[in-house]
PDB file of C-alpha atoms in Angstrom:
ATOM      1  CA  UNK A   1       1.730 -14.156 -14.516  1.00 85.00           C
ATOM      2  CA  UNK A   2       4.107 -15.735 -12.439  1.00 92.00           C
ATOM      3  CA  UNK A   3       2.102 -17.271  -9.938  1.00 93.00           C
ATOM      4  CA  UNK A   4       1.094 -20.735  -8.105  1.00 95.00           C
ATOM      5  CA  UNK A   5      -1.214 -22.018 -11.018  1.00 93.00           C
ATOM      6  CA  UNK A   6       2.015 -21.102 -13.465  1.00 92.00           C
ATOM      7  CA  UNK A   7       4.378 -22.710 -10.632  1.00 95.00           C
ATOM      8  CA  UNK A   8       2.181 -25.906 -11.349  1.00 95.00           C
ATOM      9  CA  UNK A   9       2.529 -26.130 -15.239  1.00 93.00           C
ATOM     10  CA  UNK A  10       5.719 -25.793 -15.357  1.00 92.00           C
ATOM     11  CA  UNK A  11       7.602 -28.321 -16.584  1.00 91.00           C
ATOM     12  CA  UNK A  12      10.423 -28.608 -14.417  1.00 90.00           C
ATOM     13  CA  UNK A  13       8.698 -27.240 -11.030  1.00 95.00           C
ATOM     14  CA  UNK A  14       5.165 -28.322 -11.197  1.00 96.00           C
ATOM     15  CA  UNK A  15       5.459 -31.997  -9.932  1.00 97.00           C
ATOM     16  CA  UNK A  16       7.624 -30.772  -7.049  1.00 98.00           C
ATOM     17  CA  UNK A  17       5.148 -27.451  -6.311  1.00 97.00           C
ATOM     18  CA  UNK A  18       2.485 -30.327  -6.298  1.00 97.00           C
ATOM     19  CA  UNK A  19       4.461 -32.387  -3.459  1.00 97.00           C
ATOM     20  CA  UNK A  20       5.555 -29.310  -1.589  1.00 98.00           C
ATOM     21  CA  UNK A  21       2.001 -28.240  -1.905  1.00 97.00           C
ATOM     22  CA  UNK A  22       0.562 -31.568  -0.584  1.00 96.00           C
ATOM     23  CA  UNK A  23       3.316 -31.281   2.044  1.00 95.00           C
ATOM     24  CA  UNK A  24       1.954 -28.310   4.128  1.00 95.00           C
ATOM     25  CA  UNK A  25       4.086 -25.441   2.714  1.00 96.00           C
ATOM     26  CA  UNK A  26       2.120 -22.516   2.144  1.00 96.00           C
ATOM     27  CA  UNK A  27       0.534 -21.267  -1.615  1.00 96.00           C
ATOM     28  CA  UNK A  28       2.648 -18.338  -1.199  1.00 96.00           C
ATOM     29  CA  UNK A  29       5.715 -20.380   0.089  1.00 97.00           C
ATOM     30  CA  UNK A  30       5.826 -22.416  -2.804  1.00 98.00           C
ATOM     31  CA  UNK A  31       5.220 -19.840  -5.296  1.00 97.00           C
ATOM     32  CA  UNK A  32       8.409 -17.518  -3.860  1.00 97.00           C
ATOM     33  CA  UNK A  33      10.126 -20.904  -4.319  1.00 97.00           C
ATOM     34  CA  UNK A  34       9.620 -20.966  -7.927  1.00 96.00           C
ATOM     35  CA  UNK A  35      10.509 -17.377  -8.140  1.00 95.00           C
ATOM     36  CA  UNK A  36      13.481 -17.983  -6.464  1.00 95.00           C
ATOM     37  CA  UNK A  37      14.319 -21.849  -8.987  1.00 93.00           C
ATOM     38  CA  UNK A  38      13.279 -19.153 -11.969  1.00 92.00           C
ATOM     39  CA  UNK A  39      15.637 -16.740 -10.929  1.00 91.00           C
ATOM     40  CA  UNK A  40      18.318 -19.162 -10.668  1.00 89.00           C
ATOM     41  CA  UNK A  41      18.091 -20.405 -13.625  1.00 82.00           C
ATOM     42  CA  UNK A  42      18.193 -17.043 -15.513  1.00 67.00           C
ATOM     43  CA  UNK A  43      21.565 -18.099 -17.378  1.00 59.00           C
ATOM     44  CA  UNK A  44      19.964 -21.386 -18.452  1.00 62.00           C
ATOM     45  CA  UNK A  45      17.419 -22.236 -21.480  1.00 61.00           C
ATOM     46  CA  UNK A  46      14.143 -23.099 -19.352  1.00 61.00           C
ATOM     47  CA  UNK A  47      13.623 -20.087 -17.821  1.00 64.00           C
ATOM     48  CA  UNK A  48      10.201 -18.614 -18.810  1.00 73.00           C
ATOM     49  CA  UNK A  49      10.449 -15.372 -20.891  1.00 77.00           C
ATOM     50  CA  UNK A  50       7.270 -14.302 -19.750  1.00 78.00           C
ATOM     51  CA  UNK A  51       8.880 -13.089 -16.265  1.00 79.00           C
ATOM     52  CA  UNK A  52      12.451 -13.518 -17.401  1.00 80.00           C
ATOM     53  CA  UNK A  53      12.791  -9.274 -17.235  1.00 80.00           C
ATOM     54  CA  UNK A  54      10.880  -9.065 -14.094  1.00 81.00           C
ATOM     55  CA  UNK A  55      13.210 -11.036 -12.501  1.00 85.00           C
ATOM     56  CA  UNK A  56      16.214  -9.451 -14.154  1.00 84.00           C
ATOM     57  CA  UNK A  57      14.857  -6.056 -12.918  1.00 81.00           C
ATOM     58  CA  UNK A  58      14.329  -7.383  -9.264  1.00 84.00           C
ATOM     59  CA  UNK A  59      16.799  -6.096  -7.162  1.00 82.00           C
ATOM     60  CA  UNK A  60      19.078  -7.364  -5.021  1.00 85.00           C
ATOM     61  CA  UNK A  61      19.546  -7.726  -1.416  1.00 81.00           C
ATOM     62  CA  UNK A  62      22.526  -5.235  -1.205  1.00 81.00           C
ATOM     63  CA  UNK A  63      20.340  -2.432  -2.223  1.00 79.00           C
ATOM     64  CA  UNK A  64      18.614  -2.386   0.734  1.00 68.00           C
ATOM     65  CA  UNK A  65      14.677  -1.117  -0.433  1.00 72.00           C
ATOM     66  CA  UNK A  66      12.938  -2.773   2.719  1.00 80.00           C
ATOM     67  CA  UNK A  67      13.797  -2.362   6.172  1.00 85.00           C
ATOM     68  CA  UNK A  68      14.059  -6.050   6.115  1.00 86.00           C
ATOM     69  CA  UNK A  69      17.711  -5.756   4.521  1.00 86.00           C
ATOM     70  CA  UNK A  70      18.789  -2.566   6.501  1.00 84.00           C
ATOM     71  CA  UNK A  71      21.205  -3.003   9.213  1.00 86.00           C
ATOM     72  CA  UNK A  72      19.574  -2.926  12.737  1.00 86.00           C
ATOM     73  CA  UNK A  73      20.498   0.399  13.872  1.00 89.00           C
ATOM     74  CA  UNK A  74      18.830   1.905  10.892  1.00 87.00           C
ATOM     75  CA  UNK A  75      16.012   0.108  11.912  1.00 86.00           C
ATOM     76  CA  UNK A  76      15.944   1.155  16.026  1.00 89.00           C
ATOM     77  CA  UNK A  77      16.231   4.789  14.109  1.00 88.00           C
ATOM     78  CA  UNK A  78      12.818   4.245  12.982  1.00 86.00           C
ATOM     79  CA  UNK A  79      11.539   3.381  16.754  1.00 90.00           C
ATOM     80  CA  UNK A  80      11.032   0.781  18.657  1.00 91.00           C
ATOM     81  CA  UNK A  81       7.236  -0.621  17.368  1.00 91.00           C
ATOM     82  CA  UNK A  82       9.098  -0.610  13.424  1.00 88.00           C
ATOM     83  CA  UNK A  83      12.095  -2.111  14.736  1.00 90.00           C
ATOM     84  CA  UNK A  84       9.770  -4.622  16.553  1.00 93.00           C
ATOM     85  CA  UNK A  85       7.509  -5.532  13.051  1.00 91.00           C
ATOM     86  CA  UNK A  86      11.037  -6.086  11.712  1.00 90.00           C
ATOM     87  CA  UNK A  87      12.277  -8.197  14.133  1.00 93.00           C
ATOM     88  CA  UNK A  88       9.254 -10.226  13.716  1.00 94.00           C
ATOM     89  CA  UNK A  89       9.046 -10.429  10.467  1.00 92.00           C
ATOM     90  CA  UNK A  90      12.376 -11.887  10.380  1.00 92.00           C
ATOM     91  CA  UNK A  91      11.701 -14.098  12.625  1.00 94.00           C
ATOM     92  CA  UNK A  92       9.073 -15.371  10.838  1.00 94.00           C
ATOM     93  CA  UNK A  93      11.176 -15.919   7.767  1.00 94.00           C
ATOM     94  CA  UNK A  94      13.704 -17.638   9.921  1.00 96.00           C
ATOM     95  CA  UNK A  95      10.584 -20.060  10.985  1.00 96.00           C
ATOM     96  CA  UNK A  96      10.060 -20.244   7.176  1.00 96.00           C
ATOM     97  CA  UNK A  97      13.223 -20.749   5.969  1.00 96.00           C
ATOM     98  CA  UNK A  98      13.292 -24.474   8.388  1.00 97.00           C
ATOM     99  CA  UNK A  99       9.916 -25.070   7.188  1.00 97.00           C
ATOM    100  CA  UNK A 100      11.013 -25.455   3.627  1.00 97.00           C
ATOM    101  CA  UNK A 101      14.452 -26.644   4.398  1.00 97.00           C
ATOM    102  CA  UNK A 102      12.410 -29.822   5.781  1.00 97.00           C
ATOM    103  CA  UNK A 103      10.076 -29.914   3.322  1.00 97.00           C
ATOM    104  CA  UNK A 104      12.823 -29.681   0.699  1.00 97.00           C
ATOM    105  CA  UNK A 105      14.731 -32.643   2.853  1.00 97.00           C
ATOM    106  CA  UNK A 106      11.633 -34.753   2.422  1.00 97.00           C
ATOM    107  CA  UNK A 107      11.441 -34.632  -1.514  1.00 97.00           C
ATOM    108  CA  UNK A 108      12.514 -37.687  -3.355  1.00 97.00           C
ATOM    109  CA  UNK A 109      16.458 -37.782  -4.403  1.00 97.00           C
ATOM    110  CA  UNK A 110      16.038 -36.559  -8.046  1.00 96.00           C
ATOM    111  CA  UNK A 111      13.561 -33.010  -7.159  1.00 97.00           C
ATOM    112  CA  UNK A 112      16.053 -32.891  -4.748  1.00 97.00           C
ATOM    113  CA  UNK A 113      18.892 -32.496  -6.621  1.00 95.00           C
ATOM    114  CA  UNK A 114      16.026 -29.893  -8.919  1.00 93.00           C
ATOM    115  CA  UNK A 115      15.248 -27.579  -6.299  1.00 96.00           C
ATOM    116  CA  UNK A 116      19.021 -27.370  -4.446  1.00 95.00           C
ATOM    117  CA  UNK A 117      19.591 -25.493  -0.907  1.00 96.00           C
ATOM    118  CA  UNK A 118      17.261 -22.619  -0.723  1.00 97.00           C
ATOM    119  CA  UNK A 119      19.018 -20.176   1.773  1.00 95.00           C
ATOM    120  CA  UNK A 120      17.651 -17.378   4.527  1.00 95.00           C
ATOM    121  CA  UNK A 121      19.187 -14.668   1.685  1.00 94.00           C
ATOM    122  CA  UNK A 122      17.442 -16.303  -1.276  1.00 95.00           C
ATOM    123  CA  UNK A 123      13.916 -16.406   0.782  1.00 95.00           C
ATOM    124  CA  UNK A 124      14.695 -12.687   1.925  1.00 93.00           C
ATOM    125  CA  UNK A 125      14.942 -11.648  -1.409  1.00 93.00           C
ATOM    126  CA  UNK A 126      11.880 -13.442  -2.498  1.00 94.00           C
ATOM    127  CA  UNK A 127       9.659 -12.030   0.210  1.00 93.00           C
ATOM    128  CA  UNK A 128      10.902  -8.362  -0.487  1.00 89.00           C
ATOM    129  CA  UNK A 129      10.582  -9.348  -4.295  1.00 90.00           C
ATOM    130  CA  UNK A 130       6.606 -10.186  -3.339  1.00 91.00           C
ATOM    131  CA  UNK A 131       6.021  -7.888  -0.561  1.00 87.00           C
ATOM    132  CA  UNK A 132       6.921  -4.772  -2.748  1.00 82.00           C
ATOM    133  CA  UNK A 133       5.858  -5.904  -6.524  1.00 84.00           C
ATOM    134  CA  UNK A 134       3.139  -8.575  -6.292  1.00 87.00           C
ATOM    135  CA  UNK A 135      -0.440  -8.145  -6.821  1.00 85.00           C
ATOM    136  CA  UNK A 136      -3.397  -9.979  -5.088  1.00 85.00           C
ATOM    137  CA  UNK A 137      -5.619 -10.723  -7.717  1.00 85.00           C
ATOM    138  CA  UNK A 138      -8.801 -13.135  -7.443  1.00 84.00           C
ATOM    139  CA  UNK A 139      -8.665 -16.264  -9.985  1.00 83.00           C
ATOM    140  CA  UNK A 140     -10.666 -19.425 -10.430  1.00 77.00           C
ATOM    141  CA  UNK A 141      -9.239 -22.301 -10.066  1.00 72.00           C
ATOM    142  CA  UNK A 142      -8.992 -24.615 -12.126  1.00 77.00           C
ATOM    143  CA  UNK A 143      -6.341 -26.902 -10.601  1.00 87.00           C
ATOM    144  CA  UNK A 144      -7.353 -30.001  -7.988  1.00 90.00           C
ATOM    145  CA  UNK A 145      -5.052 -31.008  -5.898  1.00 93.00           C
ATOM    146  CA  UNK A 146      -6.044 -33.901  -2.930  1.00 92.00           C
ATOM    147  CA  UNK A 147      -5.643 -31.909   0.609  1.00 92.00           C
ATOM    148  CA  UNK A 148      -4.735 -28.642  -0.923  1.00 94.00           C
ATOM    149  CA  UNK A 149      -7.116 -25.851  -0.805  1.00 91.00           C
ATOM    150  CA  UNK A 150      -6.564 -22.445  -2.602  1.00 92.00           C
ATOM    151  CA  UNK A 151      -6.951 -19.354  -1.523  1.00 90.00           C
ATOM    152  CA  UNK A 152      -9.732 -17.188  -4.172  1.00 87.00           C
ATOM    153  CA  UNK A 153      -7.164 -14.351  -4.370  1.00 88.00           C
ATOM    154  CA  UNK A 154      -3.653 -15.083  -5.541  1.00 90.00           C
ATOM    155  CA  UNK A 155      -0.451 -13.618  -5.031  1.00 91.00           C
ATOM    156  CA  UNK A 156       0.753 -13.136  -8.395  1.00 89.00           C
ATOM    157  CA  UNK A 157       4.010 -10.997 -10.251  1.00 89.00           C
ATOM    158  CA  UNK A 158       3.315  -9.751 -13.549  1.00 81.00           C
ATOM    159  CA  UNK A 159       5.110  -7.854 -16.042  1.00 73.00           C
ATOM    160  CA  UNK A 160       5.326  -4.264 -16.543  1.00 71.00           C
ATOM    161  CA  UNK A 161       2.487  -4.385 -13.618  1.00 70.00           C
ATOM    162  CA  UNK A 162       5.651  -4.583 -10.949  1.00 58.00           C
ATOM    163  CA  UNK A 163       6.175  -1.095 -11.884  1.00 61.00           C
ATOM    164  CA  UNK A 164       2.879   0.223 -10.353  1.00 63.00           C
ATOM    165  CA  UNK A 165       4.642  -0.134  -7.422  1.00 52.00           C
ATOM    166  CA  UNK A 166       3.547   0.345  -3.851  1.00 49.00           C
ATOM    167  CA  UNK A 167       0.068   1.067  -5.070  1.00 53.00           C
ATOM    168  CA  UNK A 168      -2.078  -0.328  -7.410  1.00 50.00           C
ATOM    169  CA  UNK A 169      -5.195   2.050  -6.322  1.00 53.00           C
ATOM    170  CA  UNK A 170      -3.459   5.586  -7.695  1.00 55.00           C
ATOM    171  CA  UNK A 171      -4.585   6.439 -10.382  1.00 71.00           C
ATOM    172  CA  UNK A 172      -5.256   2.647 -11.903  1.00 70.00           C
ATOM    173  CA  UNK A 173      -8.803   0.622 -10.637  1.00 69.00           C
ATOM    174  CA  UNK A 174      -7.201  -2.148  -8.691  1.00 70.00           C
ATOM    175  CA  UNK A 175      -5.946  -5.227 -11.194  1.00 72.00           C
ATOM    176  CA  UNK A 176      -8.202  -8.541 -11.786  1.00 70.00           C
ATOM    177  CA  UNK A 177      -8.275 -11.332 -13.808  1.00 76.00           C
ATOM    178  CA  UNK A 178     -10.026 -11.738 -17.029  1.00 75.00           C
ATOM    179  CA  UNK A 179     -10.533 -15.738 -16.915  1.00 73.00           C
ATOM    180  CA  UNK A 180     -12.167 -15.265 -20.367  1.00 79.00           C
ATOM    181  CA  UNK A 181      -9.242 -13.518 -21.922  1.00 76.00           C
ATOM    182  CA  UNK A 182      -6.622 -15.312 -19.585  1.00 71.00           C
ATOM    183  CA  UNK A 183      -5.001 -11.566 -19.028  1.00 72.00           C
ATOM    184  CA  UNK A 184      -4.488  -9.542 -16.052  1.00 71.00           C
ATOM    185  CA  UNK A 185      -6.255  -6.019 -16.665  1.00 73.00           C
ATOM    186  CA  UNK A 186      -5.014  -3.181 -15.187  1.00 73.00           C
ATOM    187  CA  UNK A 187      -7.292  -0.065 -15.965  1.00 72.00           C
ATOM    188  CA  UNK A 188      -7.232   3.742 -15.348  1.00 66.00           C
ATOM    189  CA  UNK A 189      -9.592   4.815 -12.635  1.00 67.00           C
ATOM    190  CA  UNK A 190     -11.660   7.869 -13.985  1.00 59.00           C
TER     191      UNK A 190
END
């Protein structure tokens, strides 16, 4: 699962998720910024396999999936109260996108240099990336971190799960975490 508690172990991200973390950025926040450092480095030798696919298979901004990426006047064609969300929304990302810039800006030199200029685009795509193939799934956890709190259900991608889609309620029971087993279980809902 690619996820905050996975953001945390990793070896190159997890000190910085830690001080990003400790820094006021959101759970979520940070964990679309290690999607977005994974991505990246998707030519390179320390990229996870475990999500390496899922993030080859994401797609990219120019296709356009959510209205988020479609020019404005498809938007207005929706009407005004969609066009409004959407104008929101990007606001909000805009608002996002200074909040890590700063963050980012306050990291020592050498994570820095790590983590790079995370762009508007690159935050687009990771919030489309999460708002159409993530899954809220409740986890215990089993990190501490001083002034951080976690929230009991966490956005997480996973693997061949992504392709559910829009709806993980169909014809599956909705997913959860198996903290014996350390899986994700997705089952068929009789």
């Amino acid at each position: 699962l690619l996820n905050i508690y996975t953001a945390l172990k990793s070896k190159h991200f997890g000190p910085i998720a830690e001080k990003l973390l400790q820094s006021g950025l959101h759970v979520e926040t940070v964990t679309m910024l290690f999607a977005i450092l994974e991505h990246r480095s998707r030519d390179q030798d320390h990229q996870d396999p475990r999500w390496k696919e899922l993030l080859e298979r994401a797609p990219p901004l120019t296709e356009e999936l959510l209205p988020l990426t479609w020019p404005i006047e498809a938007v207005e064609e929706l009407g005004q109260q969609l066009a409004q969300l959407v104008e929101e929304s990007l606001s909000s990302l805009w608002d996002l996108s200074k909040e890590v810039s700063q963050s980012i800006s306050r990291l020592p030199e050498a994570d820095r240099r790590v983590v790079g200029v995370v762009n508007f685009d690159e935050l687009l795509w990771a919030r489309c990336l999460f708002d159409s193939r993530a899954v809220s799934v409740e986890m215990q956890v089993d990190i501490e971190i001083p002034g951080v709190s976690f929230p009991s259900r966490v956005v997480c991608l996973a693997p061949e799960v992504d392709l559910l889609n829009h709806s993980h309620m169909g014809t599956c029971a909705p997913p959860y975490f198996d903290h014996e087993r350390r899986k994700l279980i997705v089952k068929l809902a009789a």
